[in-house]
Amino acid sequence: AQSVTQPDIHITVSEGASLELRCNYSYGATPYLFWYVQSPGQGLQLLLKYFSGDTLVQGIKGFEAEFKRSQSSFNLRKPSVHWSDAAEYFCAVGATAAGNKLTFGGGTRVLVKP
Amino acid sequence: NAGVTQTPKFQVLKTGQSMTLQCAQDMNHEYMSWYRQDPGMGLRLIHYSVGAGITDQGEVPNGYNVSRSTTEDFPLRLLSAAPSQTSVYFCASRIRGNTEAFFGQGTRLTVV
């Protein structure tokens, strides 16, 4: 069965500093990978997705993620964090063999210091 | 476009009560799912549907029922609410294949 691990439950970063959120997945074939963001009291918004091709994908709000098959990772990065980036971030994996179900990681909550 | 609409946004139930969480989408998506979100556990799949008349269990289906009589609607029924079902519930939809899911705004349910 597929699974997703986000090792960091909380991350605190200063405004203007860089941010990297880790995501490791387990799946036997090529996964479909997603990053979602959830602002307080809101639903989930898609930041970016990886299906195939270029392993560095660009998303909205200045985020990017890199797929590394050898490390089973799909880490999310942003060069310079803004206060509005304070939110919870979820990595998810989808797989055709699993009935197209999405499996989510436990989430990483990002706090931004002024 | 309305996207995925969930009602109600908030609900308090007493133990043993039943209720239905509504979910409707106007994007003609084949796939619809229900998740529950609990602190530190991410989103866990309760039930999902790949089309009208077809439903299946997810990771945590016990205590919940679903049906899919139309493409647009996918209600989630709590048969006899328990405090362990206190959670935030999200409905999601997407088109066939490995595409991104679109989420509703969530229903915060408290069972006392």
PDB file of C-alpha atoms in Angstrom:
ATOM      1  CA  ALA A   1       0.000   0.000   0.000  1.00  0.00           C
ATOM      2  CA  GLN A   2       1.135   3.524  -0.680  1.00  0.00           C
ATOM      3  CA  SER A   3       2.110   5.815   2.167  1.00  0.00           C
ATOM      4  CA  VAL A   4       3.436   9.321   2.706  1.00  0.00           C
ATOM      5  CA  THR A   5       5.620  10.614   5.510  1.00  0.00           C
ATOM      6  CA  GLN A   6       6.178  14.248   6.384  1.00  0.00           C
ATOM      7  CA  PRO A   7       8.881  14.096   9.066  1.00  0.00           C
ATOM      8  CA  ASP A   8       8.456  17.658  10.342  1.00  0.00           C
ATOM      9  CA  ILE A   9       5.268  18.406  12.256  1.00  0.00           C
ATOM     10  CA  HIS A  10       6.124  22.069  12.830  1.00  0.00           C
ATOM     11  CA  ILE A  11       8.596  24.407  11.177  1.00  0.00           C
ATOM     12  CA  THR A  12       9.248  27.997  12.197  1.00  0.00           C
ATOM     13  CA  VAL A  13      10.924  30.259   9.686  1.00  0.00           C
ATOM     14  CA  SER A  14      11.696  33.969   9.596  1.00  0.00           C
ATOM     15  CA  GLU A  15      10.046  36.107   6.970  1.00  0.00           C
ATOM     16  CA  GLY A  16      12.347  36.381   3.974  1.00  0.00           C
ATOM     17  CA  ALA A  17      14.195  33.161   4.765  1.00  0.00           C
ATOM     18  CA  SER A  18      14.058  30.052   2.632  1.00  0.00           C
ATOM     19  CA  LEU A  19      11.750  27.159   3.388  1.00  0.00           C
ATOM     20  CA  GLU A  20      12.009  23.459   2.643  1.00  0.00           C
ATOM     21  CA  LEU A  21       9.370  20.912   3.601  1.00  0.00           C
ATOM     22  CA  ARG A  22      10.197  17.260   3.393  1.00  0.00           C
ATOM     23  CA  CYS A  23       8.016  14.509   1.931  1.00  0.00           C
ATOM     24  CA  ASN A  24       8.861  10.850   1.535  1.00  0.00           C
ATOM     25  CA  TYR A  25       6.562   8.386  -0.150  1.00  0.00           C
ATOM     26  CA  SER A  26       6.286   4.662  -0.495  1.00  0.00           C
ATOM     27  CA  TYR A  27       4.874   3.207  -3.674  1.00  0.00           C
ATOM     28  CA  GLY A  28       6.014   0.418  -5.966  1.00  0.00           C
ATOM     29  CA  ALA A  29       5.605   2.185  -9.293  1.00  0.00           C
ATOM     30  CA  THR A  30       5.796   5.729 -10.574  1.00  0.00           C
ATOM     31  CA  PRO A  31       3.743   7.859  -8.229  1.00  0.00           C
ATOM     32  CA  TYR A  32       1.663  10.904  -8.892  1.00  0.00           C
ATOM     33  CA  LEU A  33       2.623  13.510  -6.304  1.00  0.00           C
ATOM     34  CA  PHE A  34       0.918  16.605  -5.003  1.00  0.00           C
ATOM     35  CA  TRP A  35       1.466  19.394  -2.518  1.00  0.00           C
ATOM     36  CA  TYR A  36      -1.551  21.113  -0.984  1.00  0.00           C
ATOM     37  CA  VAL A  37      -1.741  24.093   1.347  1.00  0.00           C
ATOM     38  CA  GLN A  38      -4.407  24.702   3.969  1.00  0.00           C
ATOM     39  CA  SER A  39      -4.839  28.128   5.515  1.00  0.00           C
ATOM     40  CA  PRO A  40      -6.568  28.259   8.908  1.00  0.00           C
ATOM     41  CA  GLY A  41     -10.235  27.345   8.656  1.00  0.00           C
ATOM     42  CA  GLN A  42     -10.008  26.757   4.935  1.00  0.00           C
ATOM     43  CA  GLY A  43     -10.064  23.838   2.547  1.00  0.00           C
ATOM     44  CA  LEU A  44      -7.054  22.532   0.689  1.00  0.00           C
ATOM     45  CA  GLN A  45      -5.577  24.333  -2.282  1.00  0.00           C
ATOM     46  CA  LEU A  46      -3.282  22.675  -4.785  1.00  0.00           C
ATOM     47  CA  LEU A  47       0.220  24.172  -4.884  1.00  0.00           C
ATOM     48  CA  LEU A  48       1.766  21.915  -7.490  1.00  0.00           C
ATOM     49  CA  LYS A  49       1.778  18.415  -8.903  1.00  0.00           C
ATOM     50  CA  TYR A  50       4.145  15.942 -10.500  1.00  0.00           C
ATOM     51  CA  PHE A  51       2.976  13.352 -12.996  1.00  0.00           C
ATOM     52  CA  SER A  52       5.990  12.788 -15.253  1.00  0.00           C
ATOM     53  CA  GLY A  53       8.736  14.604 -17.133  1.00  0.00           C
ATOM     54  CA  ASP A  54      10.861  17.323 -15.580  1.00  0.00           C
ATOM     55  CA  THR A  55      11.542  16.407 -11.989  1.00  0.00           C
ATOM     56  CA  LEU A  56      11.567  20.048 -10.860  1.00  0.00           C
ATOM     57  CA  VAL A  57       8.045  21.409 -10.919  1.00  0.00           C
ATOM     58  CA  GLN A  58       6.894  24.952 -10.381  1.00  0.00           C
ATOM     59  CA  GLY A  59       3.718  25.824  -8.562  1.00  0.00           C
ATOM     60  CA  ILE A  60       1.708  28.772  -7.422  1.00  0.00           C
ATOM     61  CA  LYS A  61       2.803  31.368  -4.865  1.00  0.00           C
ATOM     62  CA  GLY A  62       6.483  30.916  -5.754  1.00  0.00           C
ATOM     63  CA  PHE A  63       6.736  27.305  -4.583  1.00  0.00           C
ATOM     64  CA  GLU A  64       8.650  24.544  -6.331  1.00  0.00           C
ATOM     65  CA  ALA A  65       9.214  20.861  -5.624  1.00  0.00           C
ATOM     66  CA  GLU A  66      11.728  18.309  -6.798  1.00  0.00           C
ATOM     67  CA  PHE A  67      10.960  14.642  -7.401  1.00  0.00           C
ATOM     68  CA  LYS A  68      13.871  12.348  -6.544  1.00  0.00           C
ATOM     69  CA  ARG A  69      13.070   8.769  -7.378  1.00  0.00           C
ATOM     70  CA  SER A  70      16.257   7.406  -5.802  1.00  0.00           C
ATOM     71  CA  GLN A  71      15.309   8.965  -2.464  1.00  0.00           C
ATOM     72  CA  SER A  72      11.522   8.483  -2.784  1.00  0.00           C
ATOM     73  CA  SER A  73      11.165  12.150  -1.973  1.00  0.00           C
ATOM     74  CA  PHE A  74       9.201  15.133  -3.204  1.00  0.00           C
ATOM     75  CA  ASN A  75      10.384  18.096  -1.135  1.00  0.00           C
ATOM     76  CA  LEU A  76       8.738  21.492  -1.358  1.00  0.00           C
ATOM     77  CA  ARG A  77      10.794  24.683  -1.399  1.00  0.00           C
ATOM     78  CA  LYS A  78      10.364  28.422  -1.443  1.00  0.00           C
ATOM     79  CA  PRO A  79      13.331  30.801  -1.672  1.00  0.00           C
ATOM     80  CA  SER A  80      11.835  33.633   0.377  1.00  0.00           C
ATOM     81  CA  VAL A  81       8.906  33.148   2.722  1.00  0.00           C
ATOM     82  CA  HIS A  82       6.160  35.727   3.199  1.00  0.00           C
ATOM     83  CA  TRP A  83       4.005  36.050   6.316  1.00  0.00           C
ATOM     84  CA  SER A  84       1.025  34.834   4.256  1.00  0.00           C
ATOM     85  CA  ASP A  85       2.757  31.469   3.800  1.00  0.00           C
ATOM     86  CA  ALA A  86       1.920  30.548   7.374  1.00  0.00           C
ATOM     87  CA  ALA A  87      -0.322  27.510   6.902  1.00  0.00           C
ATOM     88  CA  GLU A  88      -0.368  23.748   6.995  1.00  0.00           C
ATOM     89  CA  TYR A  89       1.133  21.886   4.057  1.00  0.00           C
ATOM     90  CA  PHE A  90       0.216  18.400   2.928  1.00  0.00           C
ATOM     91  CA  CYS A  91       2.032  16.073   0.591  1.00  0.00           C
ATOM     92  CA  ALA A  92      -0.073  13.442  -1.180  1.00  0.00           C
ATOM     93  CA  VAL A  93       0.514  10.505  -3.485  1.00  0.00           C
ATOM     94  CA  GLY A  94      -1.909   9.037  -5.980  1.00  0.00           C
ATOM     95  CA  ALA A  95      -1.582   5.777  -7.813  1.00  0.00           C
ATOM     96  CA  THR A  96      -3.648   4.138 -10.509  1.00  0.00           C
ATOM     97  CA  ALA A  97      -3.151   0.703  -9.027  1.00  0.00           C
ATOM     98  CA  ALA A  98      -4.761   1.850  -5.790  1.00  0.00           C
ATOM     99  CA  GLY A  99      -8.037   2.783  -7.444  1.00  0.00           C
ATOM    100  CA  ASN A 100      -6.883   6.337  -7.968  1.00  0.00           C
ATOM    101  CA  LYS A 101      -7.033   7.036  -4.266  1.00  0.00           C
ATOM    102  CA  LEU A 102      -5.005   9.845  -2.793  1.00  0.00           C
ATOM    103  CA  THR A 103      -2.979   9.176   0.324  1.00  0.00           C
ATOM    104  CA  PHE A 104      -1.915  12.152   2.436  1.00  0.00           C
ATOM    105  CA  GLY A 105       0.953  12.746   4.788  1.00  0.00           C
ATOM    106  CA  GLY A 106       0.360  14.001   8.313  1.00  0.00           C
ATOM    107  CA  GLY A 107       1.046  17.604   7.362  1.00  0.00           C
ATOM    108  CA  THR A 108       3.641  20.209   8.328  1.00  0.00           C
ATOM    109  CA  ARG A 109       2.543  23.397  10.046  1.00  0.00           C
ATOM    110  CA  VAL A 110       4.620  26.416   9.068  1.00  0.00           C
ATOM    111  CA  LEU A 111       4.905  29.413  11.354  1.00  0.00           C
ATOM    112  CA  VAL A 112       6.438  32.615   9.992  1.00  0.00           C
ATOM    113  CA  LYS A 113       8.261  34.981  12.367  1.00  0.00           C
ATOM    114  CA  PRO A 114       8.340  38.669  11.507  1.00  0.00           C
TER     115      PRO A 114
ATOM    116  CA  ASN B   1     -18.051  28.360 -10.467  1.00  0.00           C
ATOM    117  CA  ALA B   2     -19.110  27.003  -7.091  1.00  0.00           C
ATOM    118  CA  GLY B   3     -16.740  24.007  -7.266  1.00  0.00           C
ATOM    119  CA  VAL B   4     -17.258  21.669  -4.308  1.00  0.00           C
ATOM    120  CA  THR B   5     -19.863  22.786  -1.784  1.00  0.00           C
ATOM    121  CA  GLN B   6     -20.219  21.260   1.653  1.00  0.00           C
ATOM    122  CA  THR B   7     -23.002  21.835   4.129  1.00  0.00           C
ATOM    123  CA  PRO B   8     -23.195  22.484   6.983  1.00  0.00           C
ATOM    124  CA  LYS B   9     -19.948  24.257   7.912  1.00  0.00           C
ATOM    125  CA  PHE B  10     -20.344  23.506  11.609  1.00  0.00           C
ATOM    126  CA  GLN B  11     -22.394  20.925  13.483  1.00  0.00           C
ATOM    127  CA  VAL B  12     -22.700  19.736  17.065  1.00  0.00           C
ATOM    128  CA  LEU B  13     -24.281  16.347  17.663  1.00  0.00           C
ATOM    129  CA  LYS B  14     -25.100  14.343  20.731  1.00  0.00           C
ATOM    130  CA  THR B  15     -23.785  10.813  21.003  1.00  0.00           C
ATOM    131  CA  GLY B  16     -26.109   8.436  19.193  1.00  0.00           C
ATOM    132  CA  GLN B  17     -27.653  11.004  16.882  1.00  0.00           C
ATOM    133  CA  SER B  18     -27.516  10.545  13.143  1.00  0.00           C
ATOM    134  CA  MET B  19     -26.941  13.135  10.459  1.00  0.00           C
ATOM    135  CA  THR B  20     -25.952  13.602   6.852  1.00  0.00           C
ATOM    136  CA  LEU B  21     -23.117  15.778   5.621  1.00  0.00           C
ATOM    137  CA  GLN B  22     -23.889  17.117   2.184  1.00  0.00           C
ATOM    138  CA  CYS B  23     -21.424  17.454  -0.685  1.00  0.00           C
ATOM    139  CA  ALA B  24     -22.184  18.726  -4.159  1.00  0.00           C
ATOM    140  CA  GLN B  25     -19.918  19.532  -7.107  1.00  0.00           C
ATOM    141  CA  ASP B  26     -20.748  21.295 -10.346  1.00  0.00           C
ATOM    142  CA  MET B  27     -17.670  20.289 -12.353  1.00  0.00           C
ATOM    143  CA  ASN B  28     -19.048  16.986 -13.689  1.00  0.00           C
ATOM    144  CA  HIS B  29     -16.252  15.090 -11.945  1.00  0.00           C
ATOM    145  CA  GLU B  30     -16.519  11.314 -11.888  1.00  0.00           C
ATOM    146  CA  TYR B  31     -14.557  10.771  -8.698  1.00  0.00           C
ATOM    147  CA  MET B  32     -15.704  11.986  -5.295  1.00  0.00           C
ATOM    148  CA  SER B  33     -14.275  11.251  -1.873  1.00  0.00           C
ATOM    149  CA  TRP B  34     -14.791  11.937   1.795  1.00  0.00           C
ATOM    150  CA  TYR B  35     -11.861  12.520   4.148  1.00  0.00           C
ATOM    151  CA  ARG B  36     -11.587  13.256   7.807  1.00  0.00           C
ATOM    152  CA  GLN B  37      -8.827  15.460   9.168  1.00  0.00           C
ATOM    153  CA  ASP B  38      -7.467  14.940  12.652  1.00  0.00           C
ATOM    154  CA  PRO B  39      -4.440  16.701  14.182  1.00  0.00           C
ATOM    155  CA  GLY B  40      -1.158  15.068  13.195  1.00  0.00           C
ATOM    156  CA  MET B  41      -2.854  12.447  11.024  1.00  0.00           C
ATOM    157  CA  GLY B  42      -3.356  14.348   7.815  1.00  0.00           C
ATOM    158  CA  LEU B  43      -6.427  13.435   5.800  1.00  0.00           C
ATOM    159  CA  ARG B  44      -7.719   9.907   5.943  1.00  0.00           C
ATOM    160  CA  LEU B  45     -10.039   8.506   3.316  1.00  0.00           C
ATOM    161  CA  ILE B  46     -13.461   7.409   4.572  1.00  0.00           C
ATOM    162  CA  HIS B  47     -15.336   6.450   1.398  1.00  0.00           C
ATOM    163  CA  TYR B  48     -14.983   7.198  -2.268  1.00  0.00           C
ATOM    164  CA  SER B  49     -16.922   6.870  -5.490  1.00  0.00           C
ATOM    165  CA  VAL B  50     -15.748   6.514  -9.077  1.00  0.00           C
ATOM    166  CA  GLY B  51     -19.151   7.279 -10.565  1.00  0.00           C
ATOM    167  CA  ALA B  52     -22.873   7.328  -9.950  1.00  0.00           C
ATOM    168  CA  GLY B  53     -24.011   4.105  -8.333  1.00  0.00           C
ATOM    169  CA  ILE B  54     -20.467   3.022  -7.406  1.00  0.00           C
ATOM    170  CA  THR B  55     -18.957   3.464  -3.951  1.00  0.00           C
ATOM    171  CA  ASP B  56     -16.167   1.819  -2.007  1.00  0.00           C
ATOM    172  CA  GLN B  57     -14.572   1.951   1.407  1.00  0.00           C
ATOM    173  CA  GLY B  58     -11.470   3.872   2.228  1.00  0.00           C
ATOM    174  CA  GLU B  59      -9.125   3.670   5.163  1.00  0.00           C
ATOM    175  CA  VAL B  60     -11.574   4.515   7.979  1.00  0.00           C
ATOM    176  CA  PRO B  61     -15.130   3.597   6.859  1.00  0.00           C
ATOM    177  CA  ASN B  62     -16.625   2.305  10.106  1.00  0.00           C
ATOM    178  CA  GLY B  63     -19.592   4.310  11.327  1.00  0.00           C
ATOM    179  CA  TYR B  64     -20.172   6.029   7.991  1.00  0.00           C
ATOM    180  CA  ASN B  65     -22.363   5.302   4.978  1.00  0.00           C
ATOM    181  CA  VAL B  66     -22.380   6.848   1.524  1.00  0.00           C
ATOM    182  CA  SER B  67     -24.402   6.642  -1.652  1.00  0.00           C
ATOM    183  CA  ARG B  68     -23.998   8.209  -5.077  1.00  0.00           C
ATOM    184  CA  SER B  69     -27.264   8.483  -6.937  1.00  0.00           C
ATOM    185  CA  THR B  70     -26.116  11.367  -9.147  1.00  0.00           C
ATOM    186  CA  THR B  71     -22.788  12.599 -10.490  1.00  0.00           C
ATOM    187  CA  GLU B  72     -23.153  15.843  -8.551  1.00  0.00           C
ATOM    188  CA  ASP B  73     -23.952  14.669  -5.027  1.00  0.00           C
ATOM    189  CA  PHE B  74     -22.102  12.464  -2.557  1.00  0.00           C
ATOM    190  CA  PRO B  75     -23.640  12.634   0.950  1.00  0.00           C
ATOM    191  CA  LEU B  76     -21.935  11.132   3.987  1.00  0.00           C
ATOM    192  CA  ARG B  77     -24.168   9.658   6.675  1.00  0.00           C
ATOM    193  CA  LEU B  78     -23.224   9.162  10.279  1.00  0.00           C
ATOM    194  CA  LEU B  79     -25.433   6.378  11.561  1.00  0.00           C
ATOM    195  CA  SER B  80     -24.947   6.794  15.308  1.00  0.00           C
ATOM    196  CA  ALA B  81     -22.517   9.559  16.170  1.00  0.00           C
ATOM    197  CA  ALA B  82     -19.691   8.860  18.612  1.00  0.00           C
ATOM    198  CA  PRO B  83     -17.187  11.269  20.209  1.00  0.00           C
ATOM    199  CA  SER B  84     -14.446   9.581  18.141  1.00  0.00           C
ATOM    200  CA  GLN B  85     -16.107  11.037  15.056  1.00  0.00           C
ATOM    201  CA  THR B  86     -15.349  14.575  16.187  1.00  0.00           C
ATOM    202  CA  SER B  87     -13.278  15.847  13.295  1.00  0.00           C
ATOM    203  CA  VAL B  88     -13.162  18.100  10.272  1.00  0.00           C
ATOM    204  CA  TYR B  89     -14.653  16.442   7.213  1.00  0.00           C
ATOM    205  CA  PHE B  90     -13.659  17.279   3.673  1.00  0.00           C
ATOM    206  CA  CYS B  91     -15.307  16.295   0.438  1.00  0.00           C
ATOM    207  CA  ALA B  92     -13.224  16.245  -2.729  1.00  0.00           C
ATOM    208  CA  SER B  93     -13.843  15.628  -6.395  1.00  0.00           C
ATOM    209  CA  ARG B  94     -11.712  15.109  -9.487  1.00  0.00           C
ATOM    210  CA  ILE B  95     -11.929  13.867 -13.013  1.00  0.00           C
ATOM    211  CA  ARG B  96     -11.014  10.325 -13.993  1.00  0.00           C
ATOM    212  CA  GLY B  97      -7.353   9.454 -13.766  1.00  0.00           C
ATOM    213  CA  ASN B  98      -4.524  10.713 -11.612  1.00  0.00           C
ATOM    214  CA  THR B  99      -5.458  14.335 -11.468  1.00  0.00           C
ATOM    215  CA  GLU B 100      -5.587  16.771  -8.631  1.00  0.00           C
ATOM    216  CA  ALA B 101      -8.536  16.769  -6.259  1.00  0.00           C
ATOM    217  CA  PHE B 102     -10.656  19.836  -5.586  1.00  0.00           C
ATOM    218  CA  PHE B 103     -11.753  20.243  -1.998  1.00  0.00           C
ATOM    219  CA  GLY B 104     -14.733  21.755  -0.285  1.00  0.00           C
ATOM    220  CA  GLN B 105     -14.348  24.135   2.642  1.00  0.00           C
ATOM    221  CA  GLY B 106     -14.947  21.436   5.208  1.00  0.00           C
ATOM    222  CA  THR B 107     -17.474  20.593   7.909  1.00  0.00           C
ATOM    223  CA  ARG B 108     -16.355  20.859  11.519  1.00  0.00           C
ATOM    224  CA  LEU B 109     -18.266  18.238  13.495  1.00  0.00           C
ATOM    225  CA  THR B 110     -18.292  17.946  17.255  1.00  0.00           C
ATOM    226  CA  VAL B 111     -19.923  14.980  18.966  1.00  0.00           C
ATOM    227  CA  VAL B 112     -20.630  15.456  22.654  1.00  0.00           C
TER     228      VAL B 112
END
